[in-house]
Coordinates of N, CA and C in Angstrom, one line a residue:
M85 N -11.7 14.5 -40.3 CA -11.2 14.3 -39.0 C -9.9 13.4 -39.1
D86 N -8.8 13.9 -38.4 CA -7.6 13.1 -38.3 C -7.8 12.1 -37.2
H87 N -8.2 10.9 -37.6 CA -8.5 9.9 -36.5 C -7.4 9.6 -35.6
A88 N -6.2 9.5 -36.1 CA -5.0 9.1 -35.2 C -4.8 10.3 -34.2
A89 N -4.9 11.5 -34.7 CA -4.6 12.7 -33.8 C -5.7 12.8 -32.7
V90 N -6.9 12.6 -33.1 CA -8.0 12.8 -32.2 C -8.0 11.6 -31.1
L91 N -7.6 10.4 -31.6 CA -7.5 9.3 -30.6 C -6.4 9.5 -29.7
A92 N -5.3 10.1 -30.1 CA -4.2 10.4 -29.2 C -4.6 11.4 -28.2
L93 N -5.3 12.4 -28.6 CA -5.8 13.5 -27.7 C -6.8 12.9 -26.7
Y94 N -7.6 12.0 -27.2 CA -8.6 11.4 -26.3 C -7.8 10.5 -25.2
D95 N -6.9 9.7 -25.7 CA -6.1 8.9 -24.7 C -5.4 9.8 -23.7
R96 N -4.8 10.9 -24.1 CA -4.1 11.8 -23.2 C -5.0 12.5 -22.2
D97 N -6.1 13.1 -22.7 CA -7.0 13.9 -21.8 C -8.0 13.1 -21.0
M98 N -8.6 12.1 -21.7 CA -9.7 11.4 -21.1 C -9.4 10.1 -20.4
R99 N -8.2 9.6 -20.6 CA -7.8 8.3 -20.0 C -6.5 8.5 -19.1
E100 N -5.4 8.8 -19.7 CA -4.2 9.0 -18.9 C -4.3 10.2 -18.0
G101 N -4.9 11.2 -18.5 CA -5.1 12.4 -17.6 C -6.5 12.6 -17.1
A102 N -7.2 11.4 -16.8 CA -8.6 11.4 -16.4 C -8.8 12.2 -15.1
R103 N -10.0 12.8 -15.0 CA -10.5 13.4 -13.7 C -11.5 12.5 -13.1
P104 N -11.8 12.6 -11.8 CA -12.8 11.8 -11.2 C -14.2 12.1 -11.8
D105 N -15.0 11.1 -12.0 CA -16.3 11.3 -12.7 C -17.5 11.7 -11.8
G106 N -17.2 12.0 -10.5 CA -18.2 12.4 -9.6 C -17.7 12.6 -8.2
P107 N -18.6 13.1 -7.3 CA -18.2 13.4 -5.9 C -17.9 12.0 -5.2
G108 N -16.8 12.0 -4.4 CA -16.5 10.8 -3.7 C -15.6 9.9 -4.5
A109 N -15.3 10.2 -5.7 CA -14.4 9.4 -6.6 C -13.0 10.1 -6.6
R110 N -12.0 9.3 -6.8 CA -10.7 9.8 -7.0 C -9.9 9.0 -8.0
V111 N -9.0 9.7 -8.7 CA -8.2 9.0 -9.8 C -6.8 8.8 -9.2
E112 N -6.3 7.6 -9.3 CA -5.0 7.3 -8.8 C -4.1 6.8 -10.0
R113 N -2.8 7.1 -9.9 CA -1.8 6.7 -10.8 C -0.9 5.7 -10.1
A114 N -1.0 4.5 -10.5 CA -0.2 3.4 -9.9 C 0.7 2.8 -10.9
G115 N 2.0 3.3 -11.0 CA 2.9 2.9 -12.0 C 2.4 3.2 -13.4
R116 N 2.2 2.2 -14.2 CA 1.7 2.5 -15.6 C 0.2 2.2 -15.7
V117 N -0.5 2.4 -14.6 CA -1.9 2.2 -14.6 C -2.6 3.5 -14.1
V118 N -3.7 3.9 -14.7 CA -4.5 5.0 -14.2 C -5.9 4.3 -13.8
R119 N -6.3 4.5 -12.6 CA -7.6 3.9 -12.1 C -8.4 4.9 -11.4
Q120 N -9.7 4.6 -11.4 CA -10.6 5.4 -10.6 C -11.2 4.5 -9.4
V121 N -11.2 5.1 -8.2 CA -11.7 4.5 -7.0 C -12.9 5.3 -6.5
S122 N -14.0 4.6 -6.3 CA -15.2 5.2 -5.9 C -15.9 4.4 -4.8
D123 N -17.1 4.8 -4.4 CA -17.8 3.9 -3.4 C -18.4 2.8 -4.2
A124 N -19.1 1.9 -3.5 CA -19.6 0.7 -4.1 C -20.7 1.0 -5.1
R125 N -21.3 2.1 -5.1 CA -22.3 2.4 -6.2 C -21.8 3.3 -7.3
G126 N -20.5 3.7 -7.2 CA -19.9 4.4 -8.3 C -19.1 3.5 -9.2
W127 N -18.4 4.1 -10.1 CA -17.6 3.3 -11.1 C -16.2 3.1 -10.6
N128 N -15.8 1.9 -10.5 CA -14.4 1.5 -10.0 C -13.7 0.8 -11.2
G129 N -12.5 1.2 -11.6 CA -11.9 0.5 -12.6 C -10.6 1.1 -13.2
V130 N -10.1 0.5 -14.2 CA -8.9 0.9 -14.8 C -9.2 1.7 -16.1
L131 N -8.8 2.9 -16.2 CA -9.1 3.8 -17.3 C -8.1 3.7 -18.4
W132 N -6.8 3.5 -18.0 CA -5.7 3.6 -19.0 C -4.6 2.7 -18.4
S133 N -3.8 2.1 -19.3 CA -2.6 1.5 -18.9 C -1.5 1.6 -20.0
G134 N -0.3 1.7 -19.6 CA 0.8 1.8 -20.5 C 1.8 0.6 -20.4
V135 N 1.2 -0.6 -20.1 CA 1.9 -1.8 -19.8 C 2.4 -2.4 -21.1
D136 N 3.4 -3.3 -21.0 CA 3.9 -4.0 -22.1 C 3.8 -5.5 -21.8
A137 N 4.3 -6.3 -22.7 CA 4.2 -7.8 -22.6 C 5.0 -8.3 -21.3
V138 N 6.0 -7.5 -20.9 CA 6.8 -7.9 -19.8 C 6.1 -7.7 -18.4
D139 N 5.4 -6.6 -18.3 CA 4.8 -6.3 -17.0 C 3.3 -6.3 -16.9
A140 N 2.7 -6.7 -18.0 CA 1.2 -6.7 -18.1 C 0.6 -7.6 -17.0
D141 N 1.0 -8.8 -16.9 CA 0.4 -9.8 -16.0 C 0.6 -9.3 -14.6
R142 N 1.7 -8.8 -14.2 CA 1.9 -8.3 -12.9 C 1.0 -7.1 -12.6
A143 N 0.8 -6.2 -13.6 CA -0.1 -5.1 -13.4 C -1.5 -5.5 -13.2
I144 N -1.9 -6.5 -14.0 CA -3.3 -7.0 -13.8 C -3.5 -7.6 -12.4
H145 N -2.6 -8.4 -11.9 CA -2.8 -9.0 -10.6 C -2.7 -8.0 -9.5
E146 N -1.9 -6.9 -9.7 CA -1.9 -5.8 -8.7 C -3.2 -5.1 -8.6
Q147 N -3.9 -4.9 -9.8 CA -5.2 -4.3 -9.7 C -6.2 -5.2 -9.1
I148 N -6.2 -6.5 -9.4 CA -7.1 -7.4 -8.7 C -6.9 -7.4 -7.2
A149 N -5.7 -7.4 -6.8 CA -5.4 -7.4 -5.3 C -5.9 -6.1 -4.7
Y150 N -5.6 -5.0 -5.4 CA -6.0 -3.7 -4.9 C -7.5 -3.5 -4.7
F151 N -8.3 -3.8 -5.7 CA -9.7 -3.6 -5.6 C -10.3 -4.7 -4.7
S152 N -9.8 -5.9 -4.8 CA -10.3 -6.9 -3.9 C -10.1 -6.5 -2.4
G153 N -9.0 -5.9 -2.1 CA -8.7 -5.4 -0.8 C -9.6 -4.3 -0.3
L154 N -10.2 -3.6 -1.3 CA -11.2 -2.6 -0.9 C -12.6 -3.2 -0.9
G155 N -12.7 -4.4 -1.3 CA -14.1 -5.0 -1.4 C -14.9 -4.5 -2.5
R156 N -14.2 -4.1 -3.6 CA -14.9 -3.5 -4.7 C -14.8 -4.4 -6.0
A157 N -15.9 -4.6 -6.7 CA -15.8 -5.1 -8.0 C -15.2 -4.0 -8.9
F158 N -14.6 -4.4 -10.0 CA -14.0 -3.3 -10.8 C -14.0 -3.7 -12.3
E159 N -13.8 -2.8 -13.2 CA -13.8 -2.9 -14.6 C -12.4 -2.5 -15.1
W160 N -11.9 -3.3 -16.0 CA -10.7 -2.8 -16.8 C -11.2 -2.5 -18.1
K161 N -11.3 -1.2 -18.5 CA -11.8 -0.7 -19.7 C -10.8 -0.8 -20.8
L162 N -10.9 -1.8 -21.6 CA -9.9 -2.0 -22.7 C -10.3 -1.4 -24.0
H163 N -9.4 -0.7 -24.6 CA -9.6 -0.1 -25.9 C -8.9 -0.9 -27.0
G164 N -9.5 -0.9 -28.2 CA -9.0 -1.8 -29.2 C -7.5 -1.6 -29.6
H165 N -7.0 -0.4 -29.4 CA -5.6 -0.1 -29.7 C -4.6 -0.3 -28.6
D166 N -5.1 -0.7 -27.4 CA -4.3 -0.8 -26.2 C -3.2 -1.9 -26.5
R167 N -2.1 -1.8 -25.8 CA -1.1 -2.8 -25.9 C -0.8 -3.4 -24.5
P168 N -0.2 -4.6 -24.5 CA 0.1 -5.5 -25.6 C -1.2 -6.0 -26.3
A169 N -1.0 -6.5 -27.5 CA -2.1 -6.9 -28.4 C -3.0 -8.0 -27.7
D170 N -2.4 -8.8 -26.9 CA -3.1 -9.9 -26.2 C -3.6 -9.5 -24.8
L171 N -3.7 -8.2 -24.5 CA -4.1 -7.8 -23.2 C -5.5 -8.3 -22.8
G172 N -6.4 -8.4 -23.7 CA -7.7 -8.9 -23.4 C -7.6 -10.4 -23.0
A173 N -6.8 -11.2 -23.7 CA -6.6 -12.6 -23.3 C -6.0 -12.7 -22.0
R174 N -5.1 -11.9 -21.7 CA -4.4 -11.9 -20.4 C -5.4 -11.6 -19.2
L175 N -6.3 -10.6 -19.5 CA -7.3 -10.3 -18.5 C -8.2 -11.5 -18.2
V176 N -8.6 -12.1 -19.3 CA -9.5 -13.3 -19.1 C -8.7 -14.4 -18.3
A177 N -7.5 -14.6 -18.7 CA -6.7 -15.7 -18.0 C -6.5 -15.4 -16.5
A178 N -6.6 -14.1 -16.1 CA -6.5 -13.7 -14.7 C -7.8 -13.7 -14.0
G179 N -8.9 -14.1 -14.7 CA -10.2 -14.3 -14.1 C -11.2 -13.2 -14.3
L180 N -10.9 -12.2 -15.2 CA -11.9 -11.2 -15.6 C -12.7 -11.8 -16.7
R181 N -13.9 -11.2 -16.9 CA -14.8 -11.7 -17.9 C -15.2 -10.5 -18.8
A182 N -15.2 -10.8 -20.1 CA -15.4 -9.7 -21.1 C -16.9 -9.4 -21.2
G183 N -17.3 -8.1 -21.3 CA -18.6 -7.7 -21.5 C -18.8 -7.4 -23.0
P184 N -19.9 -6.8 -23.4 CA -20.2 -6.5 -24.8 C -19.2 -5.5 -25.4
E185 N -18.7 -5.7 -26.6 CA -17.9 -4.7 -27.2 C -18.7 -3.5 -27.7
E186 N -18.2 -2.3 -27.5 CA -18.8 -1.1 -28.1 C -17.8 -0.4 -28.9
T187 N -18.3 0.7 -29.6 CA -17.4 1.5 -30.5 C -17.2 2.9 -29.9
L188 N -16.0 3.3 -29.8 CA -15.7 4.7 -29.4 C -15.9 5.5 -30.6
M189 N -16.9 6.4 -30.6 CA -17.2 7.3 -31.7 C -17.1 8.8 -31.3
V190 N -16.6 9.6 -32.2 CA -16.4 11.0 -32.0 C -17.1 11.8 -33.1
G191 N -17.7 12.9 -32.7 CA -18.3 13.8 -33.7 C -17.9 15.3 -33.3
E192 N -18.0 16.2 -34.2 CA -17.7 17.6 -33.9 C -19.0 18.3 -33.5
A193 N -18.9 18.9 -32.3 CA -20.1 19.4 -31.6 C -20.7 20.5 -32.4
A194 N -19.9 21.4 -33.1 CA -20.5 22.5 -33.8 C -21.3 22.0 -35.0
R195 N -20.9 21.0 -35.7 CA -21.6 20.4 -36.8 C -22.9 19.7 -36.4
L196 N -22.7 18.9 -35.3 CA -23.9 18.2 -34.8 C -25.0 19.1 -34.2
G197 N -24.5 20.2 -33.7 CA -25.5 21.2 -33.1 C -26.4 21.8 -34.2
H198 N -26.0 21.7 -35.4 CA -26.8 22.3 -36.5 C -27.7 21.3 -37.2
L199 N -27.8 20.1 -36.6 CA -28.7 19.2 -37.2 C -30.1 19.6 -37.1
D200 N -30.9 19.3 -38.2 CA -32.3 19.5 -38.1 C -32.9 18.4 -37.4
A201 N -33.1 18.5 -36.1 CA -33.4 17.4 -35.2 C -34.3 17.8 -34.1
E202 N -35.5 18.4 -34.4 CA -36.5 18.7 -33.4 C -37.2 17.4 -33.0
P203 N -37.6 17.3 -31.7 CA -38.3 16.1 -31.3 C -39.6 16.0 -32.0
P204 N -40.2 14.8 -32.1 CA -41.5 14.6 -32.8 C -42.6 15.3 -32.2
A205 N -43.7 15.5 -32.9 CA -44.8 16.2 -32.4 C -45.3 15.6 -31.1
G206 N -45.6 16.4 -30.1 CA -46.1 15.9 -28.9 C -45.0 15.6 -27.9
V207 N -43.8 15.7 -28.3 CA -42.7 15.5 -27.3 C -41.9 16.7 -27.1
R208 N -41.5 17.0 -25.9 CA -40.6 18.1 -25.6 C -39.4 17.6 -24.8
L209 N -38.3 18.4 -24.9 CA -37.1 18.1 -24.1 C -37.0 19.0 -23.0
E210 N -36.7 18.5 -21.8 CA -36.5 19.4 -20.6 C -35.2 19.0 -19.9
R211 N -34.4 20.0 -19.6 CA -33.2 19.8 -18.8 C -33.5 19.5 -17.4
V212 N -32.8 18.6 -16.8 CA -33.0 18.2 -15.4 C -32.1 19.0 -14.5
T213 N -32.7 19.5 -13.4 CA -31.9 20.3 -12.5 C -32.0 19.9 -11.0
G214 N -32.9 18.9 -10.8 CA -33.2 18.6 -9.4 C -33.7 17.2 -9.3
P215 N -34.1 16.8 -8.0 CA -34.5 15.4 -7.8 C -35.7 14.9 -8.6
A216 N -36.7 15.8 -8.8 CA -37.9 15.4 -9.5 C -37.5 15.0 -11.0
G217 N -36.6 15.8 -11.6 CA -36.2 15.5 -12.9 C -35.4 14.2 -13.0
V218 N -34.6 14.0 -12.0 CA -33.8 12.8 -11.9 C -34.7 11.6 -11.9
E219 N -35.8 11.6 -11.2 CA -36.7 10.5 -11.2 C -37.3 10.2 -12.6
L220 N -37.5 11.3 -13.3 CA -38.0 11.1 -14.7 C -37.0 10.5 -15.6
V221 N -35.7 10.9 -15.4 CA -34.6 10.3 -16.2 C -34.5 8.8 -15.9
V222 N -34.5 8.5 -14.6 CA -34.4 7.1 -14.2 C -35.6 6.3 -14.7
A223 N -36.8 6.8 -14.7 CA -37.9 6.1 -15.3 C -37.7 5.8 -16.8
A224 N -37.3 6.8 -17.5 CA -37.0 6.7 -18.9 C -35.9 5.7 -19.2
H225 N -34.9 5.7 -18.4 CA -33.8 4.7 -18.5 C -34.3 3.3 -18.3
E226 N -35.1 3.1 -17.3 CA -35.6 1.7 -17.0 C -36.5 1.3 -18.1
K227 N -37.3 2.1 -18.7 CA -38.1 1.7 -19.9 C -37.2 1.4 -21.1
A228 N -36.2 2.2 -21.3 CA -35.4 2.0 -22.5 C -34.5 0.8 -22.5
F229 N -33.9 0.5 -21.3 CA -32.9 -0.5 -21.2 C -33.4 -1.7 -20.4
G230 N -34.5 -1.6 -19.7 CA -35.0 -2.8 -18.9 C -34.1 -3.1 -17.7
T231 N -33.3 -2.1 -17.2 CA -32.4 -2.4 -16.1 C -32.7 -1.5 -14.9
D232 N -32.3 -1.8 -13.7 CA -32.6 -1.0 -12.5 C -31.8 0.3 -12.6
G233 N -32.4 1.4 -12.3 CA -31.8 2.7 -12.4 C -31.2 3.2 -11.1
S234 N -31.1 2.4 -10.0 CA -30.6 2.9 -8.7 C -29.2 3.5 -8.8
R235 N -28.3 2.9 -9.5 CA -27.0 3.5 -9.6 C -27.0 4.8 -10.4
L236 N -27.8 4.9 -11.4 CA -27.9 6.1 -12.2 C -28.5 7.2 -11.3
R237 N -29.5 6.9 -10.5 CA -30.1 7.9 -9.6 C -29.0 8.4 -8.6
H238 N -28.3 7.5 -8.0 CA -27.2 7.9 -7.1 C -26.2 8.8 -7.8
R239 N -25.8 8.5 -9.0 CA -24.8 9.3 -9.7 C -25.3 10.6 -10.1
L240 N -26.5 10.7 -10.6 CA -27.1 12.0 -11.0 C -27.3 12.9 -9.8
L241 N -27.9 12.4 -8.8 CA -28.1 13.3 -7.6 C -26.8 13.8 -7.0
G242 N -25.8 12.9 -7.0 CA -24.5 13.4 -6.4 C -23.9 14.4 -7.3
R243 N -23.9 14.2 -8.6 CA -23.3 15.1 -9.5 C -24.0 16.5 -9.5
L244 N -25.3 16.5 -9.5 CA -26.1 17.7 -9.5 C -25.8 18.5 -8.2
A245 N -25.7 17.8 -7.1 CA -25.4 18.5 -5.9 C -24.0 19.1 -5.8
A246 N -23.0 18.3 -6.3 CA -21.6 18.7 -6.1 C -21.1 19.6 -7.2
D247 N -21.5 19.3 -8.4 CA -20.9 20.0 -9.6 C -21.9 20.1 -10.7
P248 N -23.0 20.9 -10.5 CA -24.1 20.9 -11.6 C -23.6 21.4 -12.9
G249 N -22.6 22.2 -13.0 CA -22.2 22.8 -14.2 C -21.5 21.8 -15.1
S250 N -21.1 20.6 -14.6 CA -20.4 19.6 -15.4 C -21.3 18.5 -15.9
L251 N -22.6 18.7 -15.7 CA -23.6 17.6 -16.1 C -24.8 18.3 -16.8
V252 N -25.1 17.7 -18.0 CA -26.3 18.1 -18.7 C -27.2 16.8 -18.8
A253 N -28.3 16.8 -18.1 CA -29.2 15.6 -18.1 C -30.5 16.1 -18.7
V254 N -31.0 15.4 -19.7 CA -32.2 15.8 -20.5 C -33.2 14.6 -20.5
V255 N -34.5 15.0 -20.3 CA -35.5 14.0 -20.5 C -36.5 14.4 -21.6
A256 N -36.9 13.4 -22.3 CA -38.0 13.6 -23.4 C -39.3 13.2 -22.8
L257 N -40.3 14.1 -22.9 CA -41.6 13.9 -22.3 C -42.7 14.0 -23.3
A258 N -43.5 13.0 -23.3 CA -44.8 13.0 -24.1 C -45.9 13.2 -23.1
G259 N -46.3 14.5 -23.1 CA -47.2 14.9 -22.0 C -46.4 14.8 -20.7
D260 N -46.8 14.0 -19.7 CA -46.1 13.9 -18.5 C -45.3 12.6 -18.5
E261 N -45.3 11.8 -19.6 CA -44.7 10.5 -19.6 C -43.2 10.6 -20.1
P262 N -42.3 10.1 -19.3 CA -40.9 10.1 -19.8 C -40.7 9.0 -20.9
V263 N -40.3 9.4 -22.1 CA -40.1 8.4 -23.1 C -38.7 8.3 -23.6
G264 N -37.8 9.1 -23.1 CA -36.4 9.1 -23.5 C -35.6 9.9 -22.6
A265 N -34.3 9.7 -22.5 CA -33.4 10.5 -21.6 C -32.0 10.3 -22.1
A266 N -31.2 11.2 -21.6 CA -29.7 11.1 -21.9 C -29.0 12.1 -21.0
R267 N -27.7 11.9 -21.0 CA -26.9 12.9 -20.2 C -25.6 13.2 -20.9
M268 N -25.0 14.3 -20.6 CA -23.7 14.7 -21.1 C -22.8 15.1 -20.0
E269 N -21.6 14.6 -19.9 CA -20.6 15.0 -18.9 C -19.5 15.9 -19.6
L270 N -19.4 17.1 -19.0 CA -18.4 18.0 -19.5 C -17.1 17.9 -18.7
V271 N -16.0 17.9 -19.4 CA -14.7 17.7 -18.7 C -13.9 18.9 -18.9
P272 N -13.9 19.8 -17.9 CA -13.2 21.1 -18.0 C -11.7 20.9 -18.4
G273 N -11.1 21.7 -19.2 CA -9.7 21.6 -19.6 C -9.5 20.7 -20.7
T274 N -10.5 20.1 -21.3 CA -10.4 19.2 -22.4 C -11.2 19.7 -23.5
R275 N -11.1 19.0 -24.7 CA -12.0 19.4 -25.8 C -13.2 18.4 -26.0
F276 N -13.3 17.6 -25.0 CA -14.3 16.5 -25.1 C -15.5 16.7 -24.1
A277 N -16.7 16.4 -24.6 CA -17.9 16.2 -23.8 C -18.4 14.8 -24.1
G278 N -18.7 14.1 -23.0 CA -19.1 12.7 -23.2 C -20.6 12.5 -23.2
L279 N -21.1 11.8 -24.2 CA -22.5 11.5 -24.2 C -22.8 10.1 -23.6
W280 N -23.7 10.0 -22.7 CA -24.0 8.8 -22.0 C -25.5 8.6 -21.8
G281 N -25.8 7.3 -21.7 CA -27.2 6.9 -21.3 C -28.3 7.2 -22.3
G282 N -28.0 7.6 -23.5 CA -29.1 7.9 -24.4 C -30.0 6.7 -24.7
G283 N -31.2 6.8 -24.5 CA -32.1 5.7 -24.7 C -33.6 6.2 -24.9
T284 N -34.4 5.4 -25.6 CA -35.7 5.7 -25.9 C -36.6 4.5 -25.6
A285 N -37.8 4.8 -25.0 CA -38.7 3.7 -24.8 C -39.1 3.0 -26.1
E286 N -39.3 1.7 -26.1 CA -39.5 1.0 -27.3 C -40.6 1.5 -28.2
A287 N -41.7 1.9 -27.7 CA -42.8 2.4 -28.5 C -42.5 3.7 -29.2
W288 N -41.4 4.4 -28.8 CA -41.1 5.7 -29.4 C -39.8 5.6 -30.3
R289 N -39.3 4.5 -30.4 CA -38.0 4.4 -31.3 C -38.4 4.6 -32.7
G290 N -37.4 5.1 -33.5 CA -37.6 5.4 -34.9 C -38.3 6.6 -35.2
R291 N -38.6 7.5 -34.2 CA -39.4 8.7 -34.4 C -38.6 10.0 -34.2
G292 N -37.3 9.9 -34.0 CA -36.5 11.0 -33.9 C -36.1 11.5 -32.5
V293 N -36.6 10.8 -31.5 CA -36.3 11.2 -30.1 C -34.8 11.2 -29.8
Y294 N -34.2 10.0 -30.2 CA -32.7 9.9 -29.9 C -31.9 11.0 -30.6
R295 N -32.3 11.2 -31.9 CA -31.6 12.2 -32.7 C -31.7 13.6 -32.0
A296 N -32.9 13.9 -31.6 CA -33.1 15.2 -30.9 C -32.3 15.3 -29.6
L297 N -32.2 14.3 -28.9 CA -31.4 14.3 -27.7 C -29.9 14.5 -28.0
V298 N -29.4 13.9 -29.1 CA -28.0 14.2 -29.5 C -27.8 15.6 -29.9
A299 N -28.7 16.2 -30.7 CA -28.5 17.5 -31.2 C -28.6 18.5 -30.1
H300 N -29.5 18.3 -29.1 CA -29.7 19.2 -28.0 C -28.4 19.3 -27.2
R301 N -27.8 18.2 -26.9 CA -26.5 18.2 -26.2 C -25.4 18.7 -27.0
A302 N -25.4 18.5 -28.3 CA -24.3 19.1 -29.1 C -24.3 20.6 -29.1
R303 N -25.5 21.2 -29.2 CA -25.6 22.6 -29.1 C -25.1 23.2 -27.8
F304 N -25.4 22.5 -26.7 CA -25.0 22.9 -25.4 C -23.5 22.9 -25.3
A305 N -22.9 21.8 -25.8 CA -21.4 21.6 -25.7 C -20.7 22.6 -26.6
A306 N -21.2 22.8 -27.8 CA -20.5 23.8 -28.7 C -20.6 25.2 -28.1
A307 N -21.7 25.6 -27.5 CA -21.8 26.9 -26.9 C -20.8 27.1 -25.8
R308 N -20.4 26.0 -25.2 CA -19.4 26.1 -24.0 C -18.0 25.8 -24.5
G309 N -17.7 25.7 -25.8 CA -16.4 25.6 -26.3 C -15.8 24.3 -26.4
F310 N -16.6 23.2 -26.3 CA -16.2 21.9 -26.4 C -16.2 21.5 -27.9
R311 N -15.1 21.0 -28.4 CA -15.0 20.7 -29.9 C -15.6 19.4 -30.2
Y312 N -15.4 18.3 -29.4 CA -15.8 17.0 -29.7 C -16.8 16.4 -28.8
L313 N -17.7 15.6 -29.3 CA -18.6 14.8 -28.6 C -18.1 13.3 -28.7
Q314 N -18.0 12.7 -27.6 CA -17.5 11.3 -27.5 C -18.6 10.4 -27.0
V315 N -18.8 9.2 -27.5 CA -19.8 8.2 -27.1 C -19.3 6.8 -27.3
D316 N -19.5 6.0 -26.3 CA -19.3 4.5 -26.4 C -20.6 3.9 -27.0
A317 N -20.6 3.6 -28.3 CA -21.8 3.3 -29.0 C -22.1 1.8 -29.0
S318 N -23.3 1.4 -28.6 CA -23.7 0.0 -28.7 C -23.9 -0.3 -30.2
A319 N -24.1 -1.6 -30.5 CA -24.5 -2.0 -31.8 C -25.8 -1.4 -32.3
M320 N -26.7 -1.1 -31.4 CA -28.0 -0.5 -31.8 C -27.8 1.0 -32.2
S321 N -27.0 1.7 -31.4 CA -26.9 3.2 -31.6 C -25.8 3.5 -32.6
R322 N -24.8 2.6 -32.9 CA -23.8 3.0 -33.9 C -24.3 3.5 -35.2
P323 N -25.2 2.7 -35.9 CA -25.7 3.2 -37.2 C -26.4 4.5 -37.1
I324 N -27.1 4.8 -36.1 CA -27.8 6.1 -35.9 C -26.7 7.2 -35.8
L325 N -25.7 7.0 -35.0 CA -24.7 8.0 -34.8 C -23.8 8.2 -36.1
E326 N -23.6 7.1 -36.8 CA -22.9 7.3 -38.1 C -23.7 8.2 -39.1
R327 N -25.0 8.0 -39.1 CA -25.8 8.8 -40.0 C -25.8 10.3 -39.6
L328 N -25.6 10.5 -38.3 CA -25.5 11.9 -37.8 C -24.2 12.5 -38.0
G329 N -23.2 11.8 -38.3 CA -21.9 12.3 -38.6 C -20.8 11.9 -37.6
F330 N -21.0 11.0 -36.7 CA -20.0 10.5 -35.8 C -19.1 9.5 -36.6
Q331 N -17.8 9.5 -36.1 CA -16.9 8.6 -36.8 C -16.3 7.6 -35.7
A332 N -16.1 6.4 -36.1 CA -15.5 5.4 -35.2 C -14.0 5.5 -35.2
L333 N -13.5 5.5 -33.9 CA -12.1 5.6 -33.7 C -11.4 4.3 -33.3
T334 N -12.1 3.6 -32.4 CA -11.6 2.3 -31.9 C -12.8 1.6 -31.2
T335 N -12.5 0.4 -30.6 CA -13.5 -0.3 -29.9 C -13.2 -0.2 -28.4
T336 N -14.2 -0.4 -27.6 CA -14.1 -0.5 -26.1 C -14.7 -1.8 -25.6
T337 N -14.1 -2.5 -24.7 CA -14.6 -3.7 -24.1 C -14.4 -3.7 -22.6
P338 N -15.5 -3.8 -21.8 CA -15.3 -3.9 -20.4 C -14.9 -5.3 -19.9
Y339 N -13.8 -5.4 -19.2 CA -13.5 -6.7 -18.5 C -13.7 -6.5 -17.1
L340 N -14.6 -7.4 -16.5 CA -15.2 -7.2 -15.2 C -14.6 -8.2 -14.2
H341 N -14.4 -7.8 -13.0 CA -13.9 -8.6 -11.9 C -14.8 -8.4 -10.7
G342 N -15.4 -9.5 -10.2 CA -16.3 -9.4 -9.0 C -17.7 -9.3 -9.4
D343 N -18.6 -9.2 -8.5 CA -20.0 -9.1 -8.8 C -20.5 -7.8 -9.4

């Protein structure tokens, strides 16, 4: 993989040329900043910036004023190769707080789709198409991450109602018990499909559920002509993804403003 070329393509298509990630969201271009504006339960934030050392501070304060005027908390999603080099420090100086660093990883869908990655005995994967399935995904998410799934529920229900072809949500079931879940967002007109929310209940980790969820989504993406799978990997998932064939391109760090 030509890392520099793929990263440039990612920046162009997924950040500077971003599309809204759900119904009710819009992408705005304000000078050298691309941002998404959504309702209070959606994602609000800066996706890309082309600022330099001269205009960075002004751009940061303009975004703070803009989102504060809407009454929205927001995230400035900083990538490790963004400029200027001290942009993260400037965000902190302006009052934003840094979240955990993750790694932007990319793999080729066709290769990953050929993984020998069936779920463990007693577990089956089911695609989610309606509200009942969404509740199973939310339950699995809450078990895996220990966080409230209300925002996820809102996002999945909205996306399935408005644009079901752009979302693949999958739940892993042991009998009737949800033990893992994940989703994939397909971005028409690009070569990328994004993997999000992959998680497994603690009692089922290390048994191949996560791997099976990745391979399932890879096959789906490849069949629809997407070349790359993209994921923001946590420290826990990065080693697994590397073993599967994903490669690290850069880091991502959320800088948060508001509650």
